[in-house]
XYZ file of C-alpha atoms in Angstrom:
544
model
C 5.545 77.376 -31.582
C 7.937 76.569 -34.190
C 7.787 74.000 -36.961
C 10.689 72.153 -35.281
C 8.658 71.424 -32.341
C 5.539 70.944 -33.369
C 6.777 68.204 -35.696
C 9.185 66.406 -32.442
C 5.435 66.546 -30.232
C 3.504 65.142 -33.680
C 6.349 62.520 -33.312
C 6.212 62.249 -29.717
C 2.557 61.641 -29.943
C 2.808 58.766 -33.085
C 5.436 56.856 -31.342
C 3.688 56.934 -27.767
C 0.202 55.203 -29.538
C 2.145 52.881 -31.556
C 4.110 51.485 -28.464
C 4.231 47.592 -28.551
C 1.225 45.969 -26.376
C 1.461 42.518 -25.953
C -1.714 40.565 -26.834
C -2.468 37.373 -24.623
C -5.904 35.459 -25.521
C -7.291 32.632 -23.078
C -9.465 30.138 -24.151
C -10.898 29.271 -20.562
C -12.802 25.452 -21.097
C -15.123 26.446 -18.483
C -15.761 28.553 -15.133
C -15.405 26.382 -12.219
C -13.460 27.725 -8.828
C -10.197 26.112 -9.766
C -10.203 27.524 -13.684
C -11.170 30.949 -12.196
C -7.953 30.826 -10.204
C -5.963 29.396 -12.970
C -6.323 32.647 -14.919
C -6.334 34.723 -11.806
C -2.403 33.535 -11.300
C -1.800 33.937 -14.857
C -3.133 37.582 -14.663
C -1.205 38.160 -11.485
C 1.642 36.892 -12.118
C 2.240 38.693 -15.870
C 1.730 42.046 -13.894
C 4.473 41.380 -12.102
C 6.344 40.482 -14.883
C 5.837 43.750 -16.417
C 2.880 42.987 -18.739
C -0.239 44.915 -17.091
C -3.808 44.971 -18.722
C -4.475 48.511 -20.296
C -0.882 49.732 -20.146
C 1.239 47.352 -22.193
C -0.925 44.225 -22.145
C -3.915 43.416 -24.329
C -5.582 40.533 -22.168
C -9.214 38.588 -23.374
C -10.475 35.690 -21.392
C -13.920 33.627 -22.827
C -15.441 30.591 -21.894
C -16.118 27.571 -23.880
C -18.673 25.752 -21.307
C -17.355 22.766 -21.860
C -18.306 22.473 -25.319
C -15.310 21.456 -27.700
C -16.999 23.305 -30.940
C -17.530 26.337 -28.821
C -13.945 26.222 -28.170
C -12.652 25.571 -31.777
C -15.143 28.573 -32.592
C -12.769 30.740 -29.811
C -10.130 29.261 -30.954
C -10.697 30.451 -34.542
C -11.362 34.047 -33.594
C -8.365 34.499 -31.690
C -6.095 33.102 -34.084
C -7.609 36.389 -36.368
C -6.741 38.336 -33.813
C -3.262 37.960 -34.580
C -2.285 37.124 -30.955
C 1.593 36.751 -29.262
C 0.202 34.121 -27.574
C -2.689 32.132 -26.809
C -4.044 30.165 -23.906
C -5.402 26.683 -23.283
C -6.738 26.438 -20.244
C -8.326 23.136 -19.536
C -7.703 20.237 -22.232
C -10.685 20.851 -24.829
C -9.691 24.527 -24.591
C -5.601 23.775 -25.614
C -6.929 21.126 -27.852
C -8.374 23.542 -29.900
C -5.168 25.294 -31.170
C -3.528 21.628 -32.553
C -4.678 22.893 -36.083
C -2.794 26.089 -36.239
C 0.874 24.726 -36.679
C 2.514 28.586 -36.603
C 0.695 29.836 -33.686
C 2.239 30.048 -30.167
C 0.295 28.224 -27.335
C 0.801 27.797 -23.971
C -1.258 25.278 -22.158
C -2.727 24.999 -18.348
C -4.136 22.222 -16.365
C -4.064 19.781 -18.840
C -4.015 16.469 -16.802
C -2.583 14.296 -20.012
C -0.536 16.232 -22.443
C 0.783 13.640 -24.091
C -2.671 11.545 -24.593
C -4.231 15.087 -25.572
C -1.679 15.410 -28.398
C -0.141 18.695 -27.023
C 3.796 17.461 -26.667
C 4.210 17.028 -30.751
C 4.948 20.274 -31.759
C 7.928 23.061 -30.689
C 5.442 25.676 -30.646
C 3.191 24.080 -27.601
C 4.348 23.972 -23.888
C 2.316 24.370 -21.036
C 1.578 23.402 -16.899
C 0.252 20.365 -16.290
C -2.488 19.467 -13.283
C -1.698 16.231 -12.578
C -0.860 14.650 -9.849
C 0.173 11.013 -8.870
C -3.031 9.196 -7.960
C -1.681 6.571 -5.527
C -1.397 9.559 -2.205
C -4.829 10.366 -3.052
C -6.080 6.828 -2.969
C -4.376 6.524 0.964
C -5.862 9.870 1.656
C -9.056 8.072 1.147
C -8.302 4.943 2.581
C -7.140 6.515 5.671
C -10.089 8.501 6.160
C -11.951 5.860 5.240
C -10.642 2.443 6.653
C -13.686 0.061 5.040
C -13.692 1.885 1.842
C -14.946 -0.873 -0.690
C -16.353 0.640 -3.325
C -15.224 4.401 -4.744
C -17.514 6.536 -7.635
C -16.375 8.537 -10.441
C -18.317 11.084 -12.402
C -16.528 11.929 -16.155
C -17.451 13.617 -18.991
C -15.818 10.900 -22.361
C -15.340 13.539 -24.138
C -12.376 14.841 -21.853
C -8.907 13.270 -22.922
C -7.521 14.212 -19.101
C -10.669 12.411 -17.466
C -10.580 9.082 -19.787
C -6.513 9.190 -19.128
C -7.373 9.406 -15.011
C -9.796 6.583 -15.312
C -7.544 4.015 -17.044
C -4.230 5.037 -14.410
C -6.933 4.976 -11.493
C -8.640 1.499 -12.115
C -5.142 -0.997 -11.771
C -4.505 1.057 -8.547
C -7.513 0.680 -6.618
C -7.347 -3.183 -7.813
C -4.456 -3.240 -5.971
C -5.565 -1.708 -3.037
C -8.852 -3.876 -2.997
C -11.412 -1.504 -3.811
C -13.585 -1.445 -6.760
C -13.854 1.619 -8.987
C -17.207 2.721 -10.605
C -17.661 5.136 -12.959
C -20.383 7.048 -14.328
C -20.393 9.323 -17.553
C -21.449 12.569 -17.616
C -21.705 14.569 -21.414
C -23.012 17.741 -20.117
C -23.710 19.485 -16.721
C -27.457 19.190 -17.146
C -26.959 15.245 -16.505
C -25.397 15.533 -13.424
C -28.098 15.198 -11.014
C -29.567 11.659 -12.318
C -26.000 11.035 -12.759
C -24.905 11.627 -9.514
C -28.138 10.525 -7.480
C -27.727 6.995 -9.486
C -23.940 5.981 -8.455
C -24.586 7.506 -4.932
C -26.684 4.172 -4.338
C -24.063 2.034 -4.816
C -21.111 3.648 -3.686
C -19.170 4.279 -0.430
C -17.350 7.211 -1.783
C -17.159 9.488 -4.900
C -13.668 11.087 -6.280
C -13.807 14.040 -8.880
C -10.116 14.135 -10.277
C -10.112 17.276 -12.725
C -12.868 17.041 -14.719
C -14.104 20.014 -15.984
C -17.349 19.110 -16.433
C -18.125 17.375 -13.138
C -16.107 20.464 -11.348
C -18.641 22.704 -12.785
C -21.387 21.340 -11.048
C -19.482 20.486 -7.844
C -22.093 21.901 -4.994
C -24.460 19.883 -6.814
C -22.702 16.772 -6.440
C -21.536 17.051 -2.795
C -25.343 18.435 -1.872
C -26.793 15.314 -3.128
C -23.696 12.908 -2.088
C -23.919 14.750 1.419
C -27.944 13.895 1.892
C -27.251 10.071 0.876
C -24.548 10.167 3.389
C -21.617 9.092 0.578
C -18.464 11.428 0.664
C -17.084 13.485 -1.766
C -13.237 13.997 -2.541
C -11.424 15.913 -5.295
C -8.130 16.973 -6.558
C -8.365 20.435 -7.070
C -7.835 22.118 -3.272
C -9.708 25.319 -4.670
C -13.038 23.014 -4.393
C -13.394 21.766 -0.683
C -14.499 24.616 1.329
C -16.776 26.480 -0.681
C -18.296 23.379 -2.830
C -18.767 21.186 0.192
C -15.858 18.223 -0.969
C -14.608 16.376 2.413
C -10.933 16.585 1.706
C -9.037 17.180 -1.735
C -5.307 16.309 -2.289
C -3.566 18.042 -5.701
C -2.099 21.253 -6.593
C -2.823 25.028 -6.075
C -4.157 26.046 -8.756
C -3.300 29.794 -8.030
C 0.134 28.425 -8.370
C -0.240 26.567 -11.357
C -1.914 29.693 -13.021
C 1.649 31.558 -11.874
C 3.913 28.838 -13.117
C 1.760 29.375 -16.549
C 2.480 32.923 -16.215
C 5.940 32.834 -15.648
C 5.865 30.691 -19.252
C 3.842 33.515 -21.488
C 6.161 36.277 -20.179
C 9.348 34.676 -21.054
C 8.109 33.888 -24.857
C 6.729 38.171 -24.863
C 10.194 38.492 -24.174
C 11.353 36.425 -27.397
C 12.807 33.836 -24.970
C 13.138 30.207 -26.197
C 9.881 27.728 -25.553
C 10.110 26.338 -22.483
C 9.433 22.528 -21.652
C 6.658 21.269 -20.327
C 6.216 21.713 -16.240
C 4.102 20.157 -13.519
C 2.981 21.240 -10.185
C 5.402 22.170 -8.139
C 3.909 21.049 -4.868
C 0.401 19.487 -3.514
C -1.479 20.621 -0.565
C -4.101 18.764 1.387
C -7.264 20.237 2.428
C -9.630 18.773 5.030
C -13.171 20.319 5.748
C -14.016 19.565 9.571
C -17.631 21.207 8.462
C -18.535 18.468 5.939
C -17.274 15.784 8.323
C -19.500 16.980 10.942
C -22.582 16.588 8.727
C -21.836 12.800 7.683
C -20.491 12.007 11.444
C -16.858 11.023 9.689
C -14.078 11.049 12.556
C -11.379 12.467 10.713
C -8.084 9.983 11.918
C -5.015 11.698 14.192
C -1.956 10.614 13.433
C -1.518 8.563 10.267
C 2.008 9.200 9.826
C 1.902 5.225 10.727
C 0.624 3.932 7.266
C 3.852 5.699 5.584
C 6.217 4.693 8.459
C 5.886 1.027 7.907
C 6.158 1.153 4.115
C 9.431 3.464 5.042
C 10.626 0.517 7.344
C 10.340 -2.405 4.677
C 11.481 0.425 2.001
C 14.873 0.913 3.984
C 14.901 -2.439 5.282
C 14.936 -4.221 1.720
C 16.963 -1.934 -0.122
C 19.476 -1.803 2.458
C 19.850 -5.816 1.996
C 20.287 -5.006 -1.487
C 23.078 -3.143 -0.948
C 25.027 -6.116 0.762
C 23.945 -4.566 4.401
C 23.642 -6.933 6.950
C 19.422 -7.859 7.472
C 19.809 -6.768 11.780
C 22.013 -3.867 10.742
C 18.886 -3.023 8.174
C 16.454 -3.048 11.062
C 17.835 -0.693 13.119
C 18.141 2.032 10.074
C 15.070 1.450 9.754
C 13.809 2.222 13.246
C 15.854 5.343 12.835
C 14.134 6.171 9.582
C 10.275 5.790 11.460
C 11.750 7.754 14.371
C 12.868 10.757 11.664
C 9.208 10.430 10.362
C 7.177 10.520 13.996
C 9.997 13.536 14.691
C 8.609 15.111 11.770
C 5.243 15.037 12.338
C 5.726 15.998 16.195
C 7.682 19.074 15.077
C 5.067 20.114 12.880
C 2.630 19.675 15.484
C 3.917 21.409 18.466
C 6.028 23.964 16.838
C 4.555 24.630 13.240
C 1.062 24.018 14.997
C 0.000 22.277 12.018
C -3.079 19.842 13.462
C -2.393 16.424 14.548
C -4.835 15.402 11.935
C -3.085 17.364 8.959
C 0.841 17.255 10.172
C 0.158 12.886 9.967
C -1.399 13.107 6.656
C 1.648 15.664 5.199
C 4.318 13.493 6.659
C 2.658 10.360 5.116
C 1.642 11.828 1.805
C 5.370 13.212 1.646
C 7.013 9.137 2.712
C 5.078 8.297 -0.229
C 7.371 9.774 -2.292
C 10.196 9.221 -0.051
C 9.873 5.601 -0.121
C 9.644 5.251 -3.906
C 13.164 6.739 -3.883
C 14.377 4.531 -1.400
C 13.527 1.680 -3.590
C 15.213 3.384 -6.766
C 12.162 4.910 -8.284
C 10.183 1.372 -8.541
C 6.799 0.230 -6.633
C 8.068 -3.195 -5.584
C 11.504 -4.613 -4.815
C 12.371 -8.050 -4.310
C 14.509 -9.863 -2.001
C 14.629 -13.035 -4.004
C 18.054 -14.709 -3.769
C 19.369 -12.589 -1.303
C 20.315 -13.032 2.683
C 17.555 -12.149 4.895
C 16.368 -12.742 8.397
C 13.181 -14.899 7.410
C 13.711 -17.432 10.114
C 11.112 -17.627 12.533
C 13.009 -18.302 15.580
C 15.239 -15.586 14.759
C 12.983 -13.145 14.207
C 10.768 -13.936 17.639
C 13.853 -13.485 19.647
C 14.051 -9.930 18.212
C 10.654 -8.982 18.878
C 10.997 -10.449 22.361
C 14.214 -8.461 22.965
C 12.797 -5.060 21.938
C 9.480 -6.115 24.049
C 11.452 -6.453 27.071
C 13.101 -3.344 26.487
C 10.269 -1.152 26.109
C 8.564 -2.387 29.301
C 11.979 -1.246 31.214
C 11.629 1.838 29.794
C 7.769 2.537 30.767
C 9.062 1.823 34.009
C 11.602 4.210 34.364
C 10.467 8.123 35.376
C 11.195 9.368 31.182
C 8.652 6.090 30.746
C 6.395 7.283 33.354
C 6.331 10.648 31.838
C 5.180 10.148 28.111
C 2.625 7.603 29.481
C 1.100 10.339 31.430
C 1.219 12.981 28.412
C -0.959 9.810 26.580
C -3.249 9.649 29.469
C -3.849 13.306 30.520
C -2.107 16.277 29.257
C -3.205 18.598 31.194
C -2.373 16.833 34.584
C 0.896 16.002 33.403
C 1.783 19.680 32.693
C 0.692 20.405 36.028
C 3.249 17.947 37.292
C 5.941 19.933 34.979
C 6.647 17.340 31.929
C 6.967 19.271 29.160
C 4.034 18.267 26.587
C 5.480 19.215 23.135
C 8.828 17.344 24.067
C 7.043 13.938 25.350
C 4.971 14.336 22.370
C 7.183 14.677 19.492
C 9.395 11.745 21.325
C 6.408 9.411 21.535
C 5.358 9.902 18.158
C 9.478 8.940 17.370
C 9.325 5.833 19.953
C 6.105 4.728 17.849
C 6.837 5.081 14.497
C 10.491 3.776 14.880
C 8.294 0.861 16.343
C 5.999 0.559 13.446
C 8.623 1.369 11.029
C 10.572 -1.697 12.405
C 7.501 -3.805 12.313
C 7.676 -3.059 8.499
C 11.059 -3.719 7.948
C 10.460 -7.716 9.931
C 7.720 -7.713 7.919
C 9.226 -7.438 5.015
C 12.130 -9.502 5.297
C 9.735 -12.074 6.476
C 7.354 -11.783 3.140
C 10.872 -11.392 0.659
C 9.559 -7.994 -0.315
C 8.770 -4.142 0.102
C 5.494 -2.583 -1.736
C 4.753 0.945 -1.574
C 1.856 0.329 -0.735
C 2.423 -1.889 2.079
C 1.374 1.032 4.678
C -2.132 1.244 3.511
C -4.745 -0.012 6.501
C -2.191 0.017 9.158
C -4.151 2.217 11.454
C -7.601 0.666 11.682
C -5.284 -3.083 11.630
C -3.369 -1.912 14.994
C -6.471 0.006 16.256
C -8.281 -4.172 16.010
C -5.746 -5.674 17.497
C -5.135 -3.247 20.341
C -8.979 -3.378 20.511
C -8.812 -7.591 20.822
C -6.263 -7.753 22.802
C -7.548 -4.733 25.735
C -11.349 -6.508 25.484
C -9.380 -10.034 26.686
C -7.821 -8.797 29.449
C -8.699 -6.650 32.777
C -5.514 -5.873 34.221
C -3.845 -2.536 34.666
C -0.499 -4.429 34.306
C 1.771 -3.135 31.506
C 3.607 -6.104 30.852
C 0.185 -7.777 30.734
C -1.393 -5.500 28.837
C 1.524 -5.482 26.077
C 1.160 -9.382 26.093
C -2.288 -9.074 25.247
C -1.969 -6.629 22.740
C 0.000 -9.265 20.942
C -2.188 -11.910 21.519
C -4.677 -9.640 19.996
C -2.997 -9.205 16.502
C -2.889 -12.541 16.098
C -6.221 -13.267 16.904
C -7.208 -10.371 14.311
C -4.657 -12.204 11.651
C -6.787 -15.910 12.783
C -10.126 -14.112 12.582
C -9.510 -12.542 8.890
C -7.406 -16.101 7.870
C -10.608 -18.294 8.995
C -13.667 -15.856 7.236
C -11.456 -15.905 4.219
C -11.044 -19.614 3.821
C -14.945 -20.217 4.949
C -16.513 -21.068 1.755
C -19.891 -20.865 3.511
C -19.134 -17.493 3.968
C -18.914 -16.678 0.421
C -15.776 -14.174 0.889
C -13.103 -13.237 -1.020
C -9.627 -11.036 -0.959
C -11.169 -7.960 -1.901
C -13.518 -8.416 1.051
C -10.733 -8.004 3.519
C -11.815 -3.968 4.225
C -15.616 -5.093 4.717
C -14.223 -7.900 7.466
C -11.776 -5.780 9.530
C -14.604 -3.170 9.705
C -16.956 -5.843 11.132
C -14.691 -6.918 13.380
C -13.938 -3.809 15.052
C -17.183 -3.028 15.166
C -18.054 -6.117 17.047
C -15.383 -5.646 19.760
C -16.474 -2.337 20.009
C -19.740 -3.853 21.296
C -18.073 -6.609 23.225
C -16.088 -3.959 25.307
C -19.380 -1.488 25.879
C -21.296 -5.107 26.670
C -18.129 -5.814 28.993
C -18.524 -2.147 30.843
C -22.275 -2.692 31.491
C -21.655 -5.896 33.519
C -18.697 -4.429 35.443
């Protein structure tokens, strides 16, 4: 072989070891399901970027258990290391890197990055975790109608947990029920911990702390034995860790977005700017409602149709719209909503259960932009159909309308698909049709109801909606126990009659001083109350 070529291979061979490898180092805060897929989608997703382990990618992920000197140690070592980039994952875990200025960090599900200090410099970006809180507090209330009182374990330590806790407390204020929360420094304390605020709690919520995610089975298996259910954020938790429902992001996705971040800066790309999830999923686990004899809701596409109704109704008036011309958008705008949920239902074959929740979790969001991004709009000093009279002879009209239409054969029909499905096919009405029509008939109801409501009260909430379900399933309740006809004219009447009696009933325990009950009581009263009708109407079926 000649010199020539011997010296192109030697060259060959110095180029080929000295090839550029990227070098990516993740500080993980700790290993928990959700983390675990955080770096999973980060791994994932830089492979298909290009960027694989062994070939062109030098990759190293270690734990800090939840221990912030632990995690400055890591962070210390890796900064040695002479890294492209490094990794925060959790907020201890980016926290760590704030004291190297120069050093390129990219940060993932950090609930607070603002409060954790991580949007002051050019050289720090990252994916948030958070979510808004107020969709996860309905989740709960609509799974859980009497909820009073709702539990949180946190570590103090953790800026993201601390920054949940003062955004969570003003909301459930406002929704009546009282938060309690219980620290937690370390996972060896969760057990006493958990066992204590189980005994005074109707509900516990873990919202992305790291420390209370870690030991996760423990807290549902002792929750689950004092009968108290738990509910997270992080949808990677429910199954496997025995959680009742969780509402947030995908933290496989999050770990992606993250990725997509670190392979545009190996690329000498510009910083990007911070990001947040880019959607939320809901997770239900039948499993764990079996074992603490919860009966998950059906439809609660209701609770976001009448905030939609008094959304569309007010800010229609707003815009100089006429208040009857705002009701019937708004009946429109419930219909869209029941449509929704019906098509996701009998075509999508999402459950019943899970296609209500989606459609209400997504009006949430639907009616804050209907209102122009703000929580409450007023009606003060504007026209609106507050007049008593005025608004009765509505009511009546649409009343009288509805009970020609039950009578008619289309009537007859979705009655029967309420009543029994399967001898209603039989008679050849086609199911999905009726169904996703009924659910358009009701909600353009309830929806309407909200919009009267509103114009009646001088203003829309966005949270309005919340209770709806168990307040119509009382009334419906009152009114059916009153009555024993199979009429439907009489049966509507009563229905009516009932929801006032329910509004009497809550007005009078309220004002009863004897009683010793407040506002925030209102929950613990409608619960009572259907629970005594429910034993009026079982007393009622033993006599007849």
């Amino acid at each position: 072989m000649s010199f020539k070529k011997i010296s192109l291979l030697l060259c060959m061979i110095f180029f080929a070891t000295n090839a550029y490898c990227a070098k990516v180092l993740i500080n993980k805060v700790v290993d928990h399901p959700a983390l675990n897929e955080t770096v999973k989608g980060i791994i994932d997703c830089l492979s298909e970027a290009g960027f694989k382990q062994g070939e062109n990618l030098e990759l190293r992920v270690e734990s800090a258990q939840t221990n912030s000197a632990l995690a400055s140690q890591i962070a210390s070592r890796f900064v040695n290391q002479k890294p492209d980039v490094v990794v925060g994952v959790g907020t201890i875990s980016a926290q760590s890197f704030l004291k190297y200025p120069n050093l390129k960090v990219i940060f993932s599900s950090v609930t607070d990055p603002k409060g954790a200090s991580l949007t002051q410099s050019k050289n720090i970006s990252g994916v948030s975790n958070f979510v808004e809180l107020m969709p996860q507090i309905e989740m709960i209330k609509n799974i859980l109608p009497n909820l009073k009182t709702i539990g949180i374990l946190y570590n103090p330590a953790e800026v993201n947990s601390v920054s949940i806790i003062k955004k969570l407390k003003p909301l459930c204020e406002k929704v009546g029920v009282c938060l309690k929360k219980q620290a937690i420094t370390k996972t060896a304390d969760i057990a006493q911990s958990c066992t204590k605020i189980a005994q005074c709690v109707d509900a516990l919520f873990i919202s992305n702390d790291n420390t209370a995610l870690s030991g996760l089975k423990l807290i549902t298996r002792i929750a689950t034995k004092a009968d108290i259910p738990v509910f997270v954020s992080d949808t990677d938790a429910v199954v496997e860790n025995g959680a009742l429902a969780a509402l947030g992001p995908n933290q496989y996705e999050v770990g992606r977005q993250t990725g997509v971040m670190i392979a545009k800066i190996l690329k000498n790309e510009e910083m990007p700017s911070i990001e947040y999830p880019q959607k939320t999923e809901l997770f239900l686990n039948n499993n764990t409602a079996k074992a603490l004899n919860i009966s998950l809701p059906k439809d609660l596409t209701c609770d976001g149709s009448f905030t939609l109704g008094a959304a569309t109704s007010v800010s229609l008036i707003d815009l100089n719209f006429d208040p009857t011309l705002s009701l019937l958008i708004a009946i429109l705008a419930g219909a869209l909503a029941g449509t929704l949920t019906g098509i996701l239902n009998q075509f999508l074959k999402v459950t019943d259960l899970l296609a209500g929740i989606l459609v209400a979790f997504m009006l949430y969001s639907v009616n804050l932009k209907v209102m122009g991004g703000l929580p409450n709009l007023g009606l003060l000093g504007l026209e609106a159909m507050d007049s008593l009279t005025t608004l009765t002879l509505i009511v009546s009209s649409v009343i009288g309308i509805l009970l020609v239409l039950f009578m008619t054969d289309f009537g007859l029909a979705l009655r029967s698909v309420g009543q029994n499905k399967i001898l209603a096919k039989l008679y050849g009405v086609r199911i999905s049709i009726m169904t996703i029509l009924g659910l358009a008939l009701s909600n353009g109801l309830i929806s309407f109801s909200g919009a009267i409501f509103a114009q009646n009260q001088g203003f829309a909430d966005v949270s309005q909606g919340i209770g709806t379900v168990i307040i119509g399933l009382a009334s419906v309740m009152i009114g059916e126990t009153l009555t024993y006809s199979e009429k439907l004219w009489i049966r509507i009447i009563f229905c009516i009659v009932g929801s006032i009696i329910y509004r009497l009933l809550i007005a009078t325990a309220l004002h009863s001083e004897f009683l010793g009950l407040e506002t925030q009581d209102l929950n613990l009263i409608t619960g009572l109350l259907v629970v005594a009708v429910i034993l009026l109407r079982r007393r009622r079926t033993c006599f007849a």
